[in-house]
Structures are given as C-alpha cells and as structure tokens.
PDB file of C-alpha atoms in Angstrom:
ATOM      1  CA  UNK A  47      18.629 -13.053   2.284  1.00  0.00           C
ATOM      2  CA  UNK A  48      16.483 -14.691   4.959  1.00  0.00           C
ATOM      3  CA  UNK A  49      14.408 -12.835   7.487  1.00  0.00           C
ATOM      4  CA  UNK A  50      15.607 -12.811  11.061  1.00  0.00           C
ATOM      5  CA  UNK A  51      13.831 -15.317  13.310  1.00  0.00           C
ATOM      6  CA  UNK A  52      11.421 -14.046  15.939  1.00  0.00           C
ATOM      7  CA  UNK A  53       8.759 -15.913  17.909  1.00  0.00           C
ATOM      8  CA  UNK A  54       5.373 -15.455  16.286  1.00  0.00           C
ATOM      9  CA  UNK A  55       3.734 -14.446  19.547  1.00  0.00           C
ATOM     10  CA  UNK A  56       4.411 -13.708  23.188  1.00  0.00           C
ATOM     11  CA  UNK A  57       2.083 -12.723  25.987  1.00  0.00           C
ATOM     12  CA  UNK A  58       2.237 -11.356  29.484  1.00  0.00           C
ATOM     13  CA  UNK A  59       0.096  -9.835  32.174  1.00  0.00           C
ATOM     14  CA  UNK A  60       0.162  -6.161  33.120  1.00  0.00           C
ATOM     15  CA  UNK A  61       3.194  -5.381  35.247  1.00  0.00           C
ATOM     16  CA  UNK A  62       5.155  -8.410  34.090  1.00  0.00           C
ATOM     17  CA  UNK A  63       8.239  -8.432  31.886  1.00  0.00           C
ATOM     18  CA  UNK A  64       8.600 -10.169  28.549  1.00  0.00           C
ATOM     19  CA  UNK A  65      11.521 -10.715  26.203  1.00  0.00           C
ATOM     20  CA  UNK A  66      11.382 -11.094  22.441  1.00  0.00           C
ATOM     21  CA  UNK A  67      14.313 -12.779  20.740  1.00  0.00           C
ATOM     22  CA  UNK A  68      15.653 -12.092  17.265  1.00  0.00           C
ATOM     23  CA  UNK A  69      18.060 -14.610  15.794  1.00  0.00           C
ATOM     24  CA  UNK A  70      20.164 -14.019  12.729  1.00  0.00           C
ATOM     25  CA  UNK A  71      23.607 -14.960  11.509  1.00  0.00           C
ATOM     26  CA  UNK A  72      27.159 -13.687  11.645  1.00  0.00           C
ATOM     27  CA  UNK A  73      26.373 -11.786   8.431  1.00  0.00           C
ATOM     28  CA  UNK A  74      23.763  -9.601  10.098  1.00  0.00           C
ATOM     29  CA  UNK A  75      22.937  -9.606  13.838  1.00  0.00           C
ATOM     30  CA  UNK A  76      26.217 -11.180  14.873  1.00  0.00           C
ATOM     31  CA  UNK A  77      28.357  -9.077  12.589  1.00  0.00           C
ATOM     32  CA  UNK A  78      27.293  -5.569  13.522  1.00  0.00           C
ATOM     33  CA  UNK A  79      26.273  -3.426  16.484  1.00  0.00           C
ATOM     34  CA  UNK A  80      23.304  -2.220  14.476  1.00  0.00           C
ATOM     35  CA  UNK A  81      20.094  -3.872  15.599  1.00  0.00           C
ATOM     36  CA  UNK A  82      16.963  -1.773  15.870  1.00  0.00           C
ATOM     37  CA  UNK A  83      13.455  -2.567  17.063  1.00  0.00           C
ATOM     38  CA  UNK A  84      10.150  -1.214  15.817  1.00  0.00           C
ATOM     39  CA  UNK A  85       6.696  -1.225  17.371  1.00  0.00           C
ATOM     40  CA  UNK A  86       3.654  -1.324  15.115  1.00  0.00           C
ATOM     41  CA  UNK A  87       0.096  -0.919  16.315  1.00  0.00           C
ATOM     42  CA  UNK A  88      -2.698  -2.090  13.997  1.00  0.00           C
ATOM     43  CA  UNK A  89      -3.267   0.270  11.107  1.00  0.00           C
ATOM     44  CA  UNK A  90      -0.279   2.418  11.986  1.00  0.00           C
ATOM     45  CA  UNK A  91       3.218   2.906  10.671  1.00  0.00           C
ATOM     46  CA  UNK A  92       6.127   1.305  12.533  1.00  0.00           C
ATOM     47  CA  UNK A  93       7.784   3.335  15.298  1.00  0.00           C
ATOM     48  CA  UNK A  94      11.455   3.118  16.270  1.00  0.00           C
ATOM     49  CA  UNK A  95      11.856   2.076  19.921  1.00  0.00           C
ATOM     50  CA  UNK A  96      15.448   0.798  20.117  1.00  0.00           C
ATOM     51  CA  UNK A  97      18.492   1.466  17.930  1.00  0.00           C
ATOM     52  CA  UNK A  98      22.137   0.440  17.978  1.00  0.00           C
ATOM     53  CA  UNK A  99      21.128  -2.583  20.081  1.00  0.00           C
ATOM     54  CA  UNK A 100      20.596  -0.736  23.366  1.00  0.00           C
ATOM     55  CA  UNK A 101      19.757   2.935  22.715  1.00  0.00           C
ATOM     56  CA  UNK A 102      16.312   4.477  23.083  1.00  0.00           C
ATOM     57  CA  UNK A 103      15.087   7.433  21.018  1.00  0.00           C
ATOM     58  CA  UNK A 104      13.934  10.465  22.914  1.00  0.00           C
ATOM     59  CA  UNK A 105      10.413   9.947  24.193  1.00  0.00           C
ATOM     60  CA  UNK A 106      10.490   6.154  24.301  1.00  0.00           C
ATOM     61  CA  UNK A 107       9.781   4.673  27.713  1.00  0.00           C
ATOM     62  CA  UNK A 108      12.676   3.267  29.734  1.00  0.00           C
ATOM     63  CA  UNK A 109      10.556   0.142  30.116  1.00  0.00           C
ATOM     64  CA  UNK A 110      11.932  -0.857  26.706  1.00  0.00           C
ATOM     65  CA  UNK A 111      15.483  -2.201  26.620  1.00  0.00           C
ATOM     66  CA  UNK A 112      17.638  -4.095  24.166  1.00  0.00           C
ATOM     67  CA  UNK A 113      20.596  -6.428  24.246  1.00  0.00           C
ATOM     68  CA  UNK A 114      22.581  -8.759  22.030  1.00  0.00           C
ATOM     69  CA  UNK A 115      24.602 -11.919  22.432  1.00  0.00           C
ATOM     70  CA  UNK A 116      26.342 -13.445  19.437  1.00  0.00           C
ATOM     71  CA  UNK A 117      23.760 -13.872  16.686  1.00  0.00           C
ATOM     72  CA  UNK A 118      20.718 -13.168  18.857  1.00  0.00           C
ATOM     73  CA  UNK A 119      19.304  -9.803  19.840  1.00  0.00           C
ATOM     74  CA  UNK A 120      16.587  -9.329  22.425  1.00  0.00           C
ATOM     75  CA  UNK A 121      13.959  -6.757  23.309  1.00  0.00           C
ATOM     76  CA  UNK A 122      12.713  -6.668  26.891  1.00  0.00           C
ATOM     77  CA  UNK A 123       9.609  -4.812  27.946  1.00  0.00           C
ATOM     78  CA  UNK A 124       9.233  -4.417  31.678  1.00  0.00           C
ATOM     79  CA  UNK A 125       6.142  -3.365  33.592  1.00  0.00           C
ATOM     80  CA  UNK A 126       3.834  -4.399  30.750  1.00  0.00           C
ATOM     81  CA  UNK A 127       1.004  -2.012  30.007  1.00  0.00           C
ATOM     82  CA  UNK A 128      -2.077  -2.460  27.875  1.00  0.00           C
ATOM     83  CA  UNK A 129      -0.762  -0.009  25.285  1.00  0.00           C
ATOM     84  CA  UNK A 130       2.271  -2.227  24.699  1.00  0.00           C
ATOM     85  CA  UNK A 131       0.050  -4.693  22.844  1.00  0.00           C
ATOM     86  CA  UNK A 132       1.368  -4.459  19.285  1.00  0.00           C
ATOM     87  CA  UNK A 133       3.598  -6.158  16.739  1.00  0.00           C
ATOM     88  CA  UNK A 134       7.346  -5.873  17.262  1.00  0.00           C
ATOM     89  CA  UNK A 135      10.001  -6.190  14.576  1.00  0.00           C
ATOM     90  CA  UNK A 136      13.746  -6.439  14.898  1.00  0.00           C
ATOM     91  CA  UNK A 137      15.940  -5.150  12.100  1.00  0.00           C
ATOM     92  CA  UNK A 138      19.629  -5.668  11.487  1.00  0.00           C
ATOM     93  CA  UNK A 139      22.157  -4.071   9.195  1.00  0.00           C
ATOM     94  CA  UNK A 140      23.655  -6.689   6.874  1.00  0.00           C
ATOM     95  CA  UNK A 141      26.476  -4.880   5.151  1.00  0.00           C
ATOM     96  CA  UNK A 142      24.815  -3.208   2.167  1.00  0.00           C
ATOM     97  CA  UNK A 143      21.187  -3.602   3.168  1.00  0.00           C
ATOM     98  CA  UNK A 144      18.948  -4.234   6.123  1.00  0.00           C
ATOM     99  CA  UNK A 145      16.883  -7.282   7.066  1.00  0.00           C
ATOM    100  CA  UNK A 146      13.800  -7.435   9.278  1.00  0.00           C
ATOM    101  CA  UNK A 147      12.590 -10.180  11.542  1.00  0.00           C
ATOM    102  CA  UNK A 148       9.283 -11.860  10.844  1.00  0.00           C
ATOM    103  CA  UNK A 149       7.595  -9.972  13.655  1.00  0.00           C
ATOM    104  CA  UNK A 150       6.214 -10.891  17.067  1.00  0.00           C
ATOM    105  CA  UNK A 151       2.685 -10.215  18.219  1.00  0.00           C
ATOM    106  CA  UNK A 152       2.617  -9.169  21.860  1.00  0.00           C
ATOM    107  CA  UNK A 153      -0.619  -9.804  23.712  1.00  0.00           C
ATOM    108  CA  UNK A 154      -1.163  -8.180  27.093  1.00  0.00           C
ATOM    109  CA  UNK A 155      -3.484 -10.512  28.979  1.00  0.00           C
TER     110      UNK A 155
ATOM    111  CA  UNK B  90       7.533  19.344  12.209  1.00  0.00           C
ATOM    112  CA  UNK B  91       9.475  16.894  10.086  1.00  0.00           C
ATOM    113  CA  UNK B  92       7.189  14.655   8.070  1.00  0.00           C
ATOM    114  CA  UNK B  93       7.358  12.060   5.350  1.00  0.00           C
ATOM    115  CA  UNK B  94       4.232  12.548   3.278  1.00  0.00           C
ATOM    116  CA  UNK B  95       3.388   9.626   1.050  1.00  0.00           C
ATOM    117  CA  UNK B  96       1.147   9.616  -2.001  1.00  0.00           C
ATOM    118  CA  UNK B  97      -2.340   8.164  -1.857  1.00  0.00           C
ATOM    119  CA  UNK B  98      -3.630   4.677  -2.397  1.00  0.00           C
ATOM    120  CA  UNK B  99      -3.382   3.229  -5.894  1.00  0.00           C
ATOM    121  CA  UNK B 100      -5.269   0.527  -7.764  1.00  0.00           C
ATOM    122  CA  UNK B 101      -3.699  -0.945 -10.864  1.00  0.00           C
ATOM    123  CA  UNK B 102      -4.094  -3.947 -13.117  1.00  0.00           C
ATOM    124  CA  UNK B 103      -1.384  -6.577 -13.551  1.00  0.00           C
ATOM    125  CA  UNK B 104       1.202  -5.490 -16.095  1.00  0.00           C
ATOM    126  CA  UNK B 105       0.693  -1.785 -15.492  1.00  0.00           C
ATOM    127  CA  UNK B 106       3.376   0.593 -14.270  1.00  0.00           C
ATOM    128  CA  UNK B 107       3.276   2.682 -11.119  1.00  0.00           C
ATOM    129  CA  UNK B 108       5.354   5.300  -9.320  1.00  0.00           C
ATOM    130  CA  UNK B 109       4.589   6.247  -5.710  1.00  0.00           C
ATOM    131  CA  UNK B 110       6.171   9.109  -3.826  1.00  0.00           C
ATOM    132  CA  UNK B 111       7.459  10.206  -0.433  1.00  0.00           C
ATOM    133  CA  UNK B 112       7.915  13.933   0.155  1.00  0.00           C
ATOM    134  CA  UNK B 113      10.135  15.139   2.980  1.00  0.00           C
ATOM    135  CA  UNK B 114       9.008  18.316   4.693  1.00  0.00           C
ATOM    136  CA  UNK B 115      10.866  20.561   7.132  1.00  0.00           C
ATOM    137  CA  UNK B 116      14.153  18.636   6.893  1.00  0.00           C
ATOM    138  CA  UNK B 117      17.207  18.974   4.692  1.00  0.00           C
ATOM    139  CA  UNK B 118      16.887  16.467   1.868  1.00  0.00           C
ATOM    140  CA  UNK B 119      20.664  16.305   1.763  1.00  0.00           C
ATOM    141  CA  UNK B 120      20.950  15.093   5.360  1.00  0.00           C
ATOM    142  CA  UNK B 121      19.109  11.812   5.063  1.00  0.00           C
ATOM    143  CA  UNK B 122      18.624   8.540   3.253  1.00  0.00           C
ATOM    144  CA  UNK B 123      15.126   7.351   2.327  1.00  0.00           C
ATOM    145  CA  UNK B 124      14.373   3.654   2.656  1.00  0.00           C
ATOM    146  CA  UNK B 125      11.373   1.732   1.361  1.00  0.00           C
ATOM    147  CA  UNK B 126       9.676  -1.113   3.231  1.00  0.00           C
ATOM    148  CA  UNK B 127       6.952  -3.467   2.040  1.00  0.00           C
ATOM    149  CA  UNK B 128       4.205  -4.940   4.177  1.00  0.00           C
ATOM    150  CA  UNK B 129       2.001  -7.457   2.429  1.00  0.00           C
ATOM    151  CA  UNK B 130      -1.519  -7.963   3.788  1.00  0.00           C
ATOM    152  CA  UNK B 131      -1.335  -9.458   7.274  1.00  0.00           C
ATOM    153  CA  UNK B 132       2.405  -9.991   6.976  1.00  0.00           C
ATOM    154  CA  UNK B 133       5.626  -8.551   8.335  1.00  0.00           C
ATOM    155  CA  UNK B 134       7.982  -5.818   7.224  1.00  0.00           C
ATOM    156  CA  UNK B 135      10.388  -6.380   4.335  1.00  0.00           C
ATOM    157  CA  UNK B 136      13.272  -4.030   3.580  1.00  0.00           C
ATOM    158  CA  UNK B 137      13.364  -3.174  -0.121  1.00  0.00           C
ATOM    159  CA  UNK B 138      16.033  -0.577  -0.712  1.00  0.00           C
ATOM    160  CA  UNK B 139      17.393   2.852   0.091  1.00  0.00           C
ATOM    161  CA  UNK B 140      18.561   6.018  -1.641  1.00  0.00           C
ATOM    162  CA  UNK B 141      20.816   8.901  -0.648  1.00  0.00           C
ATOM    163  CA  UNK B 142      19.388  11.875  -2.558  1.00  0.00           C
ATOM    164  CA  UNK B 143      22.641  13.766  -2.127  1.00  0.00           C
ATOM    165  CA  UNK B 144      24.356  11.703  -4.820  1.00  0.00           C
ATOM    166  CA  UNK B 145      21.615   9.195  -5.778  1.00  0.00           C
ATOM    167  CA  UNK B 146      23.569   6.336  -4.194  1.00  0.00           C
ATOM    168  CA  UNK B 147      20.992   3.508  -4.226  1.00  0.00           C
ATOM    169  CA  UNK B 148      21.101   0.046  -2.664  1.00  0.00           C
ATOM    170  CA  UNK B 149      18.581  -2.742  -3.046  1.00  0.00           C
ATOM    171  CA  UNK B 150      17.776  -5.862  -1.103  1.00  0.00           C
ATOM    172  CA  UNK B 151      18.667  -8.882  -3.238  1.00  0.00           C
ATOM    173  CA  UNK B 152      14.989  -9.857  -2.962  1.00  0.00           C
ATOM    174  CA  UNK B 153      13.888  -6.680  -4.756  1.00  0.00           C
ATOM    175  CA  UNK B 154      16.823  -5.926  -7.050  1.00  0.00           C
ATOM    176  CA  UNK B 155      15.565  -5.648 -10.613  1.00  0.00           C
ATOM    177  CA  UNK B 156      11.910  -5.662  -9.589  1.00  0.00           C
ATOM    178  CA  UNK B 157      11.585  -2.048  -8.463  1.00  0.00           C
ATOM    179  CA  UNK B 158      13.414   1.230  -9.034  1.00  0.00           C
ATOM    180  CA  UNK B 159      14.116   3.785  -6.330  1.00  0.00           C
ATOM    181  CA  UNK B 160      14.825   7.378  -7.310  1.00  0.00           C
ATOM    182  CA  UNK B 161      14.720  10.895  -5.909  1.00  0.00           C
ATOM    183  CA  UNK B 162      14.207  14.479  -7.046  1.00  0.00           C
ATOM    184  CA  UNK B 163      16.193  16.848  -4.831  1.00  0.00           C
ATOM    185  CA  UNK B 164      14.461  19.905  -6.272  1.00  0.00           C
ATOM    186  CA  UNK B 165      11.184  18.878  -4.638  1.00  0.00           C
ATOM    187  CA  UNK B 166      12.558  16.788  -1.728  1.00  0.00           C
ATOM    188  CA  UNK B 167      10.750  13.705  -2.947  1.00  0.00           C
ATOM    189  CA  UNK B 168      11.749  10.065  -3.215  1.00  0.00           C
ATOM    190  CA  UNK B 169      10.035   7.541  -5.469  1.00  0.00           C
ATOM    191  CA  UNK B 170       9.408   3.828  -5.747  1.00  0.00           C
ATOM    192  CA  UNK B 171       8.361   2.510  -9.132  1.00  0.00           C
ATOM    193  CA  UNK B 172       7.380  -0.640 -10.940  1.00  0.00           C
ATOM    194  CA  UNK B 173       7.414  -1.239 -14.690  1.00  0.00           C
ATOM    195  CA  UNK B 174       5.081  -4.232 -14.656  1.00  0.00           C
ATOM    196  CA  UNK B 175       3.007  -4.875 -11.570  1.00  0.00           C
ATOM    197  CA  UNK B 176       1.948  -8.304 -10.365  1.00  0.00           C
ATOM    198  CA  UNK B 177      -0.866  -9.260  -8.045  1.00  0.00           C
ATOM    199  CA  UNK B 178       1.795 -10.222  -5.513  1.00  0.00           C
ATOM    200  CA  UNK B 179       2.874  -6.558  -5.356  1.00  0.00           C
ATOM    201  CA  UNK B 180      -0.316  -5.795  -3.441  1.00  0.00           C
ATOM    202  CA  UNK B 181       0.901  -4.332  -0.164  1.00  0.00           C
ATOM    203  CA  UNK B 182       1.412  -1.231   1.923  1.00  0.00           C
ATOM    204  CA  UNK B 183       4.670   0.501   1.076  1.00  0.00           C
ATOM    205  CA  UNK B 184       6.326   2.661   3.710  1.00  0.00           C
ATOM    206  CA  UNK B 185       9.099   5.173   3.251  1.00  0.00           C
ATOM    207  CA  UNK B 186      11.371   5.838   6.213  1.00  0.00           C
ATOM    208  CA  UNK B 187      14.139   8.268   7.073  1.00  0.00           C
ATOM    209  CA  UNK B 188      17.674   7.217   7.847  1.00  0.00           C
ATOM    210  CA  UNK B 189      19.373  10.337   9.236  1.00  0.00           C
ATOM    211  CA  UNK B 190      22.764  11.194   7.773  1.00  0.00           C
ATOM    212  CA  UNK B 191      23.806  14.120   9.941  1.00  0.00           C
ATOM    213  CA  UNK B 192      26.182  14.308  11.767  1.00  0.00           C
ATOM    214  CA  UNK B 193      26.971  10.682  10.891  1.00  0.00           C
ATOM    215  CA  UNK B 194      24.966   8.091   8.962  1.00  0.00           C
ATOM    216  CA  UNK B 195      22.538   6.387  11.307  1.00  0.00           C
ATOM    217  CA  UNK B 196      21.941   2.679  10.918  1.00  0.00           C
ATOM    218  CA  UNK B 197      18.242   2.794  11.716  1.00  0.00           C
ATOM    219  CA  UNK B 198      15.028   4.402  10.491  1.00  0.00           C
ATOM    220  CA  UNK B 199      13.678   6.973  12.890  1.00  0.00           C
ATOM    221  CA  UNK B 200      10.748   8.517  11.041  1.00  0.00           C
ATOM    222  CA  UNK B 201       8.200   6.748   8.891  1.00  0.00           C
ATOM    223  CA  UNK B 202       5.552   7.808   6.434  1.00  0.00           C
ATOM    224  CA  UNK B 203       1.980   6.605   6.885  1.00  0.00           C
ATOM    225  CA  UNK B 204       2.286   4.174   3.998  1.00  0.00           C
ATOM    226  CA  UNK B 205       0.810   3.873   0.514  1.00  0.00           C
ATOM    227  CA  UNK B 206      -1.568   0.989  -0.175  1.00  0.00           C
ATOM    228  CA  UNK B 207      -1.010  -0.480  -3.616  1.00  0.00           C
ATOM    229  CA  UNK B 208      -3.643  -2.899  -4.884  1.00  0.00           C
ATOM    230  CA  UNK B 209      -2.963  -4.876  -8.036  1.00  0.00           C
ATOM    231  CA  UNK B 210      -6.000  -6.693  -9.332  1.00  0.00           C
ATOM    232  CA  UNK B 211      -7.658  -7.502 -12.605  1.00  0.00           C
TER     233      UNK B 211
END
C-alpha cells in the first residue's frame, strides 16, 4: 500500500496558524473515521496528538485540531509556539492495517 | 506508570537472525494490541504489523508480510519482532506502540516505546 501524501515541510511564525494536509484514498482516509496524528521531536518517539480525526488525548493542547473532508485529513496548529517545531505524521486505518503519511517538518520561524 | 520498555540497540551482520522485544509494564497485557513501526535513518514512519496477545491474532502490512514475524509471550507481558535473515536495508529504529483494547478497540496508538536501533552491516 502507498503512504499517505503530506507536504514535506511547512513553516510559520510564532502566534500564526498552520495546516498540514494528509491525502489518501477511499480505501484509507476516505473510508474510515480513523485518522490519527503524531508529533515527533528529534531523537524522540512519536506522540499521539489527535485521534479519530478530531479528538485530542488528555494533556494535548487545544491549539491542535483535526478535520477531514473526503480523502484528505488536516491538522491545524493555532498560536504557533517554538516547541511545536517537530515532524508530524498522519496515520489512517485501512481495513486490516494502518498506513502513515510521509511526514511533514514544521519549522517555527 | 504504564510503559513500553524496548530492548537495547543491536548490531548484526547481513544474513543473521534477530529478535527484539517490547515489555509492557503496569498495564493488563490482555487489554491491548502491540503494533510495530519502522523508521529508517532520516525517514518517516512505516506501519509494520500488530498483535493481540490475548489470542495471538496478528496482522501485517503487505509491505512487511513474510519479511518479519511478530509474536508475544503473555506470561511475561512481552511482544517480539523478529527477522530470520537480516539485510542492510533493515537498518532502522523500530518502535512498539500500544493500541488500547478496553473498553473497545481503539484505532490509534497512544503510547510508544523509546525505540530499538537495529544496525545491519558487514
């Protein structure tokens, strides 16, 4: 199966908002309400920040939000902060397995 | 505190076998699935497969089917990822991650191990 498509990089200034897209197919993103997003800082393990498209785990800032339209899911980070600089990965259920996006490097200018 | 404790870094030669582990502490081993994720050097995350230790139900990504084996030992709350014949291209960090199964199966991975670096080189 092919990886989901994410932009390689995005950037924004502190306080701004950015959106990262994640495009799949009707067999994964479009077919299920099960998209999750993970944040990974250099040298660290991934951390769950959004699940079931729009839900946030306890302890994750409300500045992180998710959405989905057809075969594309999106992660929005509002009020950018320096500590948001990291790699972000979307992940979708695909019936019997999961598939990740290629990852997006967020730079906070 | 719930933790996924992964085994230490490994160095092997091409053609050798390897089994790495992921021990679950302070959580019922029967109330979760354990997934495995590969991250090659400087690259993104790749989902490999998952096991439900309760009945050993195992699913693999088509990309990894037949190349690795996922197993679990309920008596010691440990999941495993193994190779019979390593290649240089298996060099990567391998993460285990928890998919909660109580009260209902989650469709995400909410807790991750720190990763095991596997280096395959002659």
